mmCIF file of C-alpha atoms in Angstrom:
data_model
loop_
_atom_site.group_PDB
_atom_site.id
_atom_site.type_symbol
_atom_site.label_atom_id
_atom_site.label_comp_id
_atom_site.label_asym_id
_atom_site.label_seq_id
_atom_site.Cartn_x
_atom_site.Cartn_y
_atom_site.Cartn_z
ATOM 1 C CA UNK A 19 -10.740 -7.312 1.635
ATOM 2 C CA UNK A 20 -12.449 -9.367 4.330
ATOM 3 C CA UNK A 21 -16.183 -9.896 4.293
ATOM 4 C CA UNK A 22 -16.921 -9.369 7.972
ATOM 5 C CA UNK A 23 -20.291 -8.253 9.252
ATOM 6 C CA UNK A 24 -18.826 -6.931 12.487
ATOM 7 C CA UNK A 25 -18.301 -3.405 13.754
ATOM 8 C CA UNK A 26 -20.321 -0.232 13.971
ATOM 9 C CA UNK A 27 -23.905 0.305 15.000
ATOM 10 C CA UNK A 28 -26.242 -1.429 12.585
ATOM 11 C CA UNK A 29 -29.500 -3.280 12.985
ATOM 12 C CA UNK A 30 -30.495 -6.505 11.277
ATOM 13 C CA UNK A 31 -32.496 -4.572 8.703
ATOM 14 C CA UNK A 32 -29.451 -2.610 7.614
ATOM 15 C CA UNK A 33 -27.333 -5.748 7.244
ATOM 16 C CA UNK A 34 -30.100 -7.306 5.127
ATOM 17 C CA UNK A 35 -29.850 -4.289 2.848
ATOM 18 C CA UNK A 36 -26.053 -4.733 2.742
ATOM 19 C CA UNK A 37 -26.614 -8.327 1.590
ATOM 20 C CA UNK A 38 -29.082 -7.093 -1.030
ATOM 21 C CA UNK A 39 -26.561 -4.492 -2.183
ATOM 22 C CA UNK A 40 -23.847 -7.133 -2.476
ATOM 23 C CA UNK A 41 -26.045 -9.461 -4.521
ATOM 24 C CA UNK A 42 -27.120 -6.660 -6.870
ATOM 25 C CA UNK A 43 -23.606 -5.285 -7.397
ATOM 26 C CA UNK A 44 -21.843 -8.659 -7.681
ATOM 27 C CA UNK A 45 -24.280 -9.655 -10.424
ATOM 28 C CA UNK A 46 -22.857 -6.798 -12.502
ATOM 29 C CA UNK A 47 -19.195 -6.942 -11.411
ATOM 30 C CA UNK A 48 -17.659 -10.011 -9.721
ATOM 31 C CA UNK A 49 -14.866 -7.798 -8.319
ATOM 32 C CA UNK A 50 -17.373 -6.582 -5.720
ATOM 33 C CA UNK A 51 -16.628 -9.858 -3.865
ATOM 34 C CA UNK A 52 -13.337 -8.249 -2.783
ATOM 35 C CA UNK A 53 -15.129 -5.397 -0.990
ATOM 36 C CA UNK A 54 -15.891 -5.934 2.708
ATOM 37 C CA UNK A 55 -19.327 -5.454 4.232
ATOM 38 C CA UNK A 56 -18.410 -2.368 6.267
ATOM 39 C CA UNK A 57 -17.420 -0.627 3.043
ATOM 40 C CA UNK A 58 -20.687 -1.701 1.437
ATOM 41 C CA UNK A 59 -22.534 -0.303 4.438
ATOM 42 C CA UNK A 60 -20.838 3.087 4.006
ATOM 43 C CA UNK A 61 -21.955 3.229 0.373
ATOM 44 C CA UNK A 62 -25.452 2.209 1.443
ATOM 45 C CA UNK A 63 -25.589 4.955 4.081
ATOM 46 C CA UNK A 64 -24.188 7.513 1.638
ATOM 47 C CA UNK A 65 -27.200 6.895 -0.579
ATOM 48 C CA UNK A 66 -29.809 6.954 2.184
ATOM 49 C CA UNK A 67 -30.155 3.132 2.159
ATOM 50 C CA UNK A 68 -31.450 3.179 -1.425
ATOM 51 C CA UNK A 69 -29.936 -0.094 -2.661
ATOM 52 C CA UNK A 70 -30.111 0.727 -6.364
ATOM 53 C CA UNK A 71 -28.364 4.076 -5.944
ATOM 54 C CA UNK A 72 -25.782 2.552 -3.601
ATOM 55 C CA UNK A 73 -25.091 -0.204 -6.134
ATOM 56 C CA UNK A 74 -24.455 2.307 -8.913
ATOM 57 C CA UNK A 75 -22.099 4.252 -6.627
ATOM 58 C CA UNK A 76 -20.306 1.094 -5.510
ATOM 59 C CA UNK A 77 -19.819 -0.200 -9.044
ATOM 60 C CA UNK A 78 -18.327 3.116 -10.075
ATOM 61 C CA UNK A 79 -15.945 2.912 -7.103
ATOM 62 C CA UNK A 80 -14.830 -0.651 -7.879
ATOM 63 C CA UNK A 81 -14.140 0.203 -11.518
ATOM 64 C CA UNK A 82 -12.287 3.380 -10.536
ATOM 65 C CA UNK A 83 -10.188 1.657 -7.879
ATOM 66 C CA UNK A 84 -9.181 -1.121 -10.279
ATOM 67 C CA UNK A 85 -7.932 1.449 -12.802
ATOM 68 C CA UNK A 86 -6.597 4.238 -10.565
ATOM 69 C CA UNK A 87 -4.919 2.155 -7.862
ATOM 70 C CA UNK A 88 -3.198 -0.776 -9.543
ATOM 71 C CA UNK A 89 -2.563 -3.597 -7.118
ATOM 72 C CA UNK A 90 -4.746 -1.899 -4.495
ATOM 73 C CA UNK A 91 -1.999 0.386 -3.157
ATOM 74 C CA UNK A 92 -0.907 3.835 -4.359
ATOM 75 C CA UNK A 93 2.928 3.718 -4.363
ATOM 76 C CA UNK A 94 4.659 6.569 -2.529
ATOM 77 C CA UNK A 95 7.034 6.884 -5.496
ATOM 78 C CA UNK A 96 4.159 8.180 -7.632
ATOM 79 C CA UNK A 97 3.448 11.062 -5.251
ATOM 80 C CA UNK A 98 6.982 11.871 -4.114
ATOM 81 C CA UNK A 99 6.832 15.441 -5.471
ATOM 82 C CA UNK A 100 3.550 16.193 -3.728
ATOM 83 C CA UNK A 101 4.759 14.601 -0.479
ATOM 84 C CA UNK A 102 7.853 16.818 -0.513
ATOM 85 C CA UNK A 103 5.625 19.888 -0.140
ATOM 86 C CA UNK A 104 4.421 18.627 3.266
ATOM 87 C CA UNK A 105 0.846 19.798 2.721
ATOM 88 C CA UNK A 106 -0.595 17.215 5.128
ATOM 89 C CA UNK A 107 0.420 15.990 8.563
ATOM 90 C CA UNK A 108 -0.698 13.155 10.792
ATOM 91 C CA UNK A 109 -1.620 14.121 14.348
ATOM 92 C CA UNK A 110 -3.267 12.216 17.222
ATOM 93 C CA UNK A 111 -6.911 11.305 17.710
ATOM 94 C CA UNK A 112 -10.033 13.241 18.648
ATOM 95 C CA UNK A 113 -12.182 12.506 21.701
ATOM 96 C CA UNK A 114 -14.163 9.930 19.721
ATOM 97 C CA UNK A 115 -10.974 8.056 18.841
ATOM 98 C CA UNK A 116 -10.914 9.168 15.206
ATOM 99 C CA UNK A 117 -7.450 9.886 13.744
ATOM 100 C CA UNK A 118 -6.668 13.531 13.016
ATOM 101 C CA UNK A 119 -5.147 14.934 9.842
ATOM 102 C CA UNK A 120 -3.849 18.499 9.439
ATOM 103 C CA UNK A 121 -3.935 20.071 5.974
ATOM 104 C CA UNK A 122 -2.119 23.269 4.994
ATOM 105 C CA UNK A 123 -3.468 24.603 1.668
ATOM 106 C CA UNK A 124 -1.009 27.533 1.755
ATOM 107 C CA UNK A 125 1.687 24.998 0.800
ATOM 108 C CA UNK A 126 -0.148 24.175 -2.425
ATOM 109 C CA UNK A 127 0.567 26.359 -5.482
ATOM 110 C CA UNK A 128 -1.748 26.225 -8.457
ATOM 111 C CA UNK A 129 0.915 27.350 -10.946
ATOM 112 C CA UNK A 130 3.056 24.264 -10.341
ATOM 113 C CA UNK A 131 0.254 21.760 -9.732
ATOM 114 C CA UNK A 132 0.003 18.702 -11.983
ATOM 115 C CA UNK A 133 -3.623 17.545 -11.815
ATOM 116 C CA UNK A 134 -2.928 13.848 -12.387
ATOM 117 C CA UNK A 135 -0.237 13.924 -9.711
ATOM 118 C CA UNK A 136 -2.492 15.850 -7.348
ATOM 119 C CA UNK A 137 -5.297 13.291 -7.708
ATOM 120 C CA UNK A 138 -2.857 10.461 -6.977
ATOM 121 C CA UNK A 139 -1.710 12.380 -3.905
ATOM 122 C CA UNK A 140 -5.294 12.792 -2.670
ATOM 123 C CA UNK A 141 -5.870 9.042 -3.003
ATOM 124 C CA UNK A 142 -2.598 8.327 -1.189
ATOM 125 C CA UNK A 143 -3.622 10.742 1.573
ATOM 126 C CA UNK A 144 -7.126 9.312 2.054
ATOM 127 C CA UNK A 145 -5.790 5.746 1.988
ATOM 128 C CA UNK A 146 -3.234 6.669 4.666
ATOM 129 C CA UNK A 147 -5.925 8.197 6.859
ATOM 130 C CA UNK A 148 -8.286 5.251 6.441
ATOM 131 C CA UNK A 149 -5.472 2.867 7.356
ATOM 132 C CA UNK A 150 -5.110 4.714 10.687
ATOM 133 C CA UNK A 151 -8.776 4.408 11.636
ATOM 134 C CA UNK A 152 -9.017 1.995 14.601
ATOM 135 C CA UNK A 153 -11.416 -0.911 14.876
ATOM 136 C CA UNK A 154 -14.833 0.314 15.939
ATOM 137 C CA UNK A 155 -14.412 3.632 14.104
ATOM 138 C CA UNK A 156 -14.960 4.416 10.434
ATOM 139 C CA UNK A 157 -14.157 8.116 10.151
ATOM 140 C CA UNK A 158 -11.356 10.650 10.551
ATOM 141 C CA UNK A 159 -11.204 14.303 11.573
ATOM 142 C CA UNK A 160 -9.479 16.873 9.379
ATOM 143 C CA UNK A 161 -8.196 20.293 10.462
ATOM 144 C CA UNK A 162 -7.697 22.534 7.433
ATOM 145 C CA UNK A 163 -5.414 25.400 8.455
ATOM 146 C CA UNK A 164 -5.607 28.218 5.898
ATOM 147 C CA UNK A 165 -3.111 30.504 7.572
ATOM 148 C CA UNK A 166 -1.040 32.283 4.920
ATOM 149 C CA UNK A 167 -3.362 31.265 2.082
ATOM 150 C CA UNK A 168 -3.517 33.736 -0.827
ATOM 151 C CA UNK A 169 -3.998 34.141 -4.577
ATOM 152 C CA UNK A 170 -1.014 31.924 -5.434
ATOM 153 C CA UNK A 171 -2.578 29.065 -3.491
ATOM 154 C CA UNK A 172 -6.080 29.365 -4.915
ATOM 155 C CA UNK A 173 -6.860 26.287 -7.003
ATOM 156 C CA UNK A 174 -10.596 25.714 -7.385
ATOM 157 C CA UNK A 175 -10.128 22.859 -9.889
ATOM 158 C CA UNK A 176 -7.926 20.967 -7.435
ATOM 159 C CA UNK A 177 -10.345 21.556 -4.538
ATOM 160 C CA UNK A 178 -13.270 20.249 -6.587
ATOM 161 C CA UNK A 179 -11.228 17.219 -7.686
ATOM 162 C CA UNK A 180 -10.290 16.378 -4.084
ATOM 163 C CA UNK A 181 -13.874 16.706 -2.855
ATOM 164 C CA UNK A 182 -15.223 14.602 -5.715
ATOM 165 C CA UNK A 183 -12.745 11.837 -4.862
ATOM 166 C CA UNK A 184 -13.732 12.062 -1.202
ATOM 167 C CA UNK A 185 -17.491 11.933 -1.665
ATOM 168 C CA UNK A 186 -17.528 9.474 -4.572
ATOM 169 C CA UNK A 187 -14.928 6.941 -3.451
ATOM 170 C CA UNK A 188 -14.527 7.432 0.317
ATOM 171 C CA UNK A 189 -18.139 7.896 1.463
ATOM 172 C CA UNK A 190 -18.793 8.198 5.187
ATOM 173 C CA UNK A 191 -15.056 8.458 5.929
ATOM 174 C CA UNK A 192 -14.836 12.164 6.761
ATOM 175 C CA UNK A 193 -16.261 12.803 10.203
ATOM 176 C CA UNK A 194 -15.664 16.539 10.234
ATOM 177 C CA UNK A 195 -13.427 19.136 8.588
ATOM 178 C CA UNK A 196 -12.596 22.113 10.782
ATOM 179 C CA UNK A 197 -11.694 25.091 8.584
ATOM 180 C CA UNK A 198 -9.478 27.439 10.626
ATOM 181 C CA UNK A 199 -7.600 30.723 10.031
ATOM 182 C CA UNK A 200 -9.899 31.291 7.058
ATOM 183 C CA UNK A 201 -9.106 34.464 5.059
ATOM 184 C CA UNK A 202 -11.903 36.438 3.416
ATOM 185 C CA UNK A 203 -10.507 35.687 -0.041
ATOM 186 C CA UNK A 204 -10.888 31.947 0.496
ATOM 187 C CA UNK A 205 -14.628 32.321 1.050
ATOM 188 C CA UNK A 206 -14.934 33.672 -2.491
ATOM 189 C CA UNK A 207 -13.243 30.536 -3.830
ATOM 190 C CA UNK A 208 -15.395 28.368 -1.562
ATOM 191 C CA UNK A 209 -18.575 29.810 -3.126
ATOM 192 C CA UNK A 210 -17.388 28.420 -6.467
ATOM 193 C CA UNK A 211 -16.599 25.023 -4.937
ATOM 194 C CA UNK A 212 -19.793 24.620 -2.879
ATOM 195 C CA UNK A 213 -22.166 23.642 -5.721
ATOM 196 C CA UNK A 214 -19.976 20.588 -6.392
ATOM 197 C CA UNK A 215 -20.321 19.290 -2.819
ATOM 198 C CA UNK A 216 -23.251 17.049 -1.955
ATOM 199 C CA UNK A 217 -25.354 18.039 1.031
ATOM 200 C CA UNK A 218 -24.103 15.221 3.248
ATOM 201 C CA UNK A 219 -20.456 16.175 2.707
ATOM 202 C CA UNK A 220 -21.108 19.932 2.876
ATOM 203 C CA UNK A 221 -22.505 19.625 6.386
ATOM 204 C CA UNK A 222 -19.190 18.202 7.595
ATOM 205 C CA UNK A 223 -17.248 21.393 6.824
ATOM 206 C CA UNK A 224 -17.233 23.653 9.881
ATOM 207 C CA UNK A 225 -15.790 27.175 9.595
ATOM 208 C CA UNK A 226 -14.230 28.249 12.895
ATOM 209 C CA UNK A 227 -13.588 31.904 13.682
ATOM 210 C CA UNK A 228 -10.336 32.828 15.390
ATOM 211 C CA UNK A 229 -12.017 33.835 18.651
ATOM 212 C CA UNK A 230 -13.473 30.378 19.215
ATOM 213 C CA UNK A 231 -10.548 28.417 17.751
ATOM 214 C CA UNK A 232 -8.969 27.218 21.000
ATOM 215 C CA UNK A 233 -12.323 26.310 22.522
ATOM 216 C CA UNK A 234 -13.348 24.390 19.398
ATOM 217 C CA UNK A 235 -10.096 22.443 19.118
ATOM 218 C CA UNK A 236 -10.104 21.522 22.800
ATOM 219 C CA UNK A 237 -13.703 20.392 22.528
ATOM 220 C CA UNK A 238 -12.640 18.010 19.770
ATOM 221 C CA UNK A 239 -9.294 16.861 21.237
ATOM 222 C CA UNK A 240 -7.847 16.255 24.681
ATOM 223 C CA UNK A 241 -4.690 18.190 25.576
ATOM 224 C CA UNK A 242 -2.473 15.168 25.011
ATOM 225 C CA UNK A 243 -3.898 14.744 21.497
ATOM 226 C CA UNK A 244 -4.069 18.414 20.541
ATOM 227 C CA UNK A 245 -1.182 19.373 18.202
ATOM 228 C CA UNK A 246 1.615 21.385 19.799
ATOM 229 C CA UNK A 247 1.159 24.228 17.312
ATOM 230 C CA UNK A 248 -2.320 24.811 18.772
ATOM 231 C CA UNK A 249 -1.253 24.704 22.398
ATOM 232 C CA UNK A 250 -1.431 20.976 23.032
ATOM 233 C CA UNK A 251 1.175 18.266 23.547
ATOM 234 C CA UNK A 252 0.923 16.163 20.401
ATOM 235 C CA UNK A 253 3.776 16.479 17.886
ATOM 236 C CA UNK A 254 2.718 16.270 14.256
ATOM 237 C CA UNK A 255 4.370 14.176 11.566
ATOM 238 C CA UNK A 256 4.309 14.963 7.827
ATOM 239 C CA UNK A 257 2.597 12.423 5.611
ATOM 240 C CA UNK A 258 5.235 10.187 4.058
#
């Protein structure tokens, strides 16, 4: 990974802290040299610019990535089963230029879920979204459509695993998650999940009621970028 200082809105003081973070972390794990400065900055921001805490988080990430994603890329062959369920789709971009992902939890069934395979799928999904983020942006928007979700789809362990991967290893990547078509039953499951979500990540989940759905989506996306299924013109493509 390149070691560029460019991109984003950061003052000199923040970049000095990035340099301090790099020096501290590299002293404990030379593999940190492979991590670019924008990634270091996201870890720094995720820990409120506390260099020591950011270093601990970063070191955990580097060790995890080295073990969980051999060669730096999650092969599609390892998540072929999960991909066949078409639980996630790529859409256009929001008004800020962030790429949009659609997730359909009603296509996930807890009875047939393999946790190791599911975690690999989550990594593959987040890597795919991050790869689509354009220069000058660092985040993506997610629309979680819970239409049709019921008991058979409820999988608290999988939800917690996905959120832990997101907040531990992809800090400051999620811009916002719009939760739409939310059934009452899901809110019961969400109450179990919530304690496992850190405050920074929790604030990014926005529950949208049906009456304000169209207004909310159009506020986030222009008509040409709004998915066809929500009244826009953008076709969606399943994650492959």
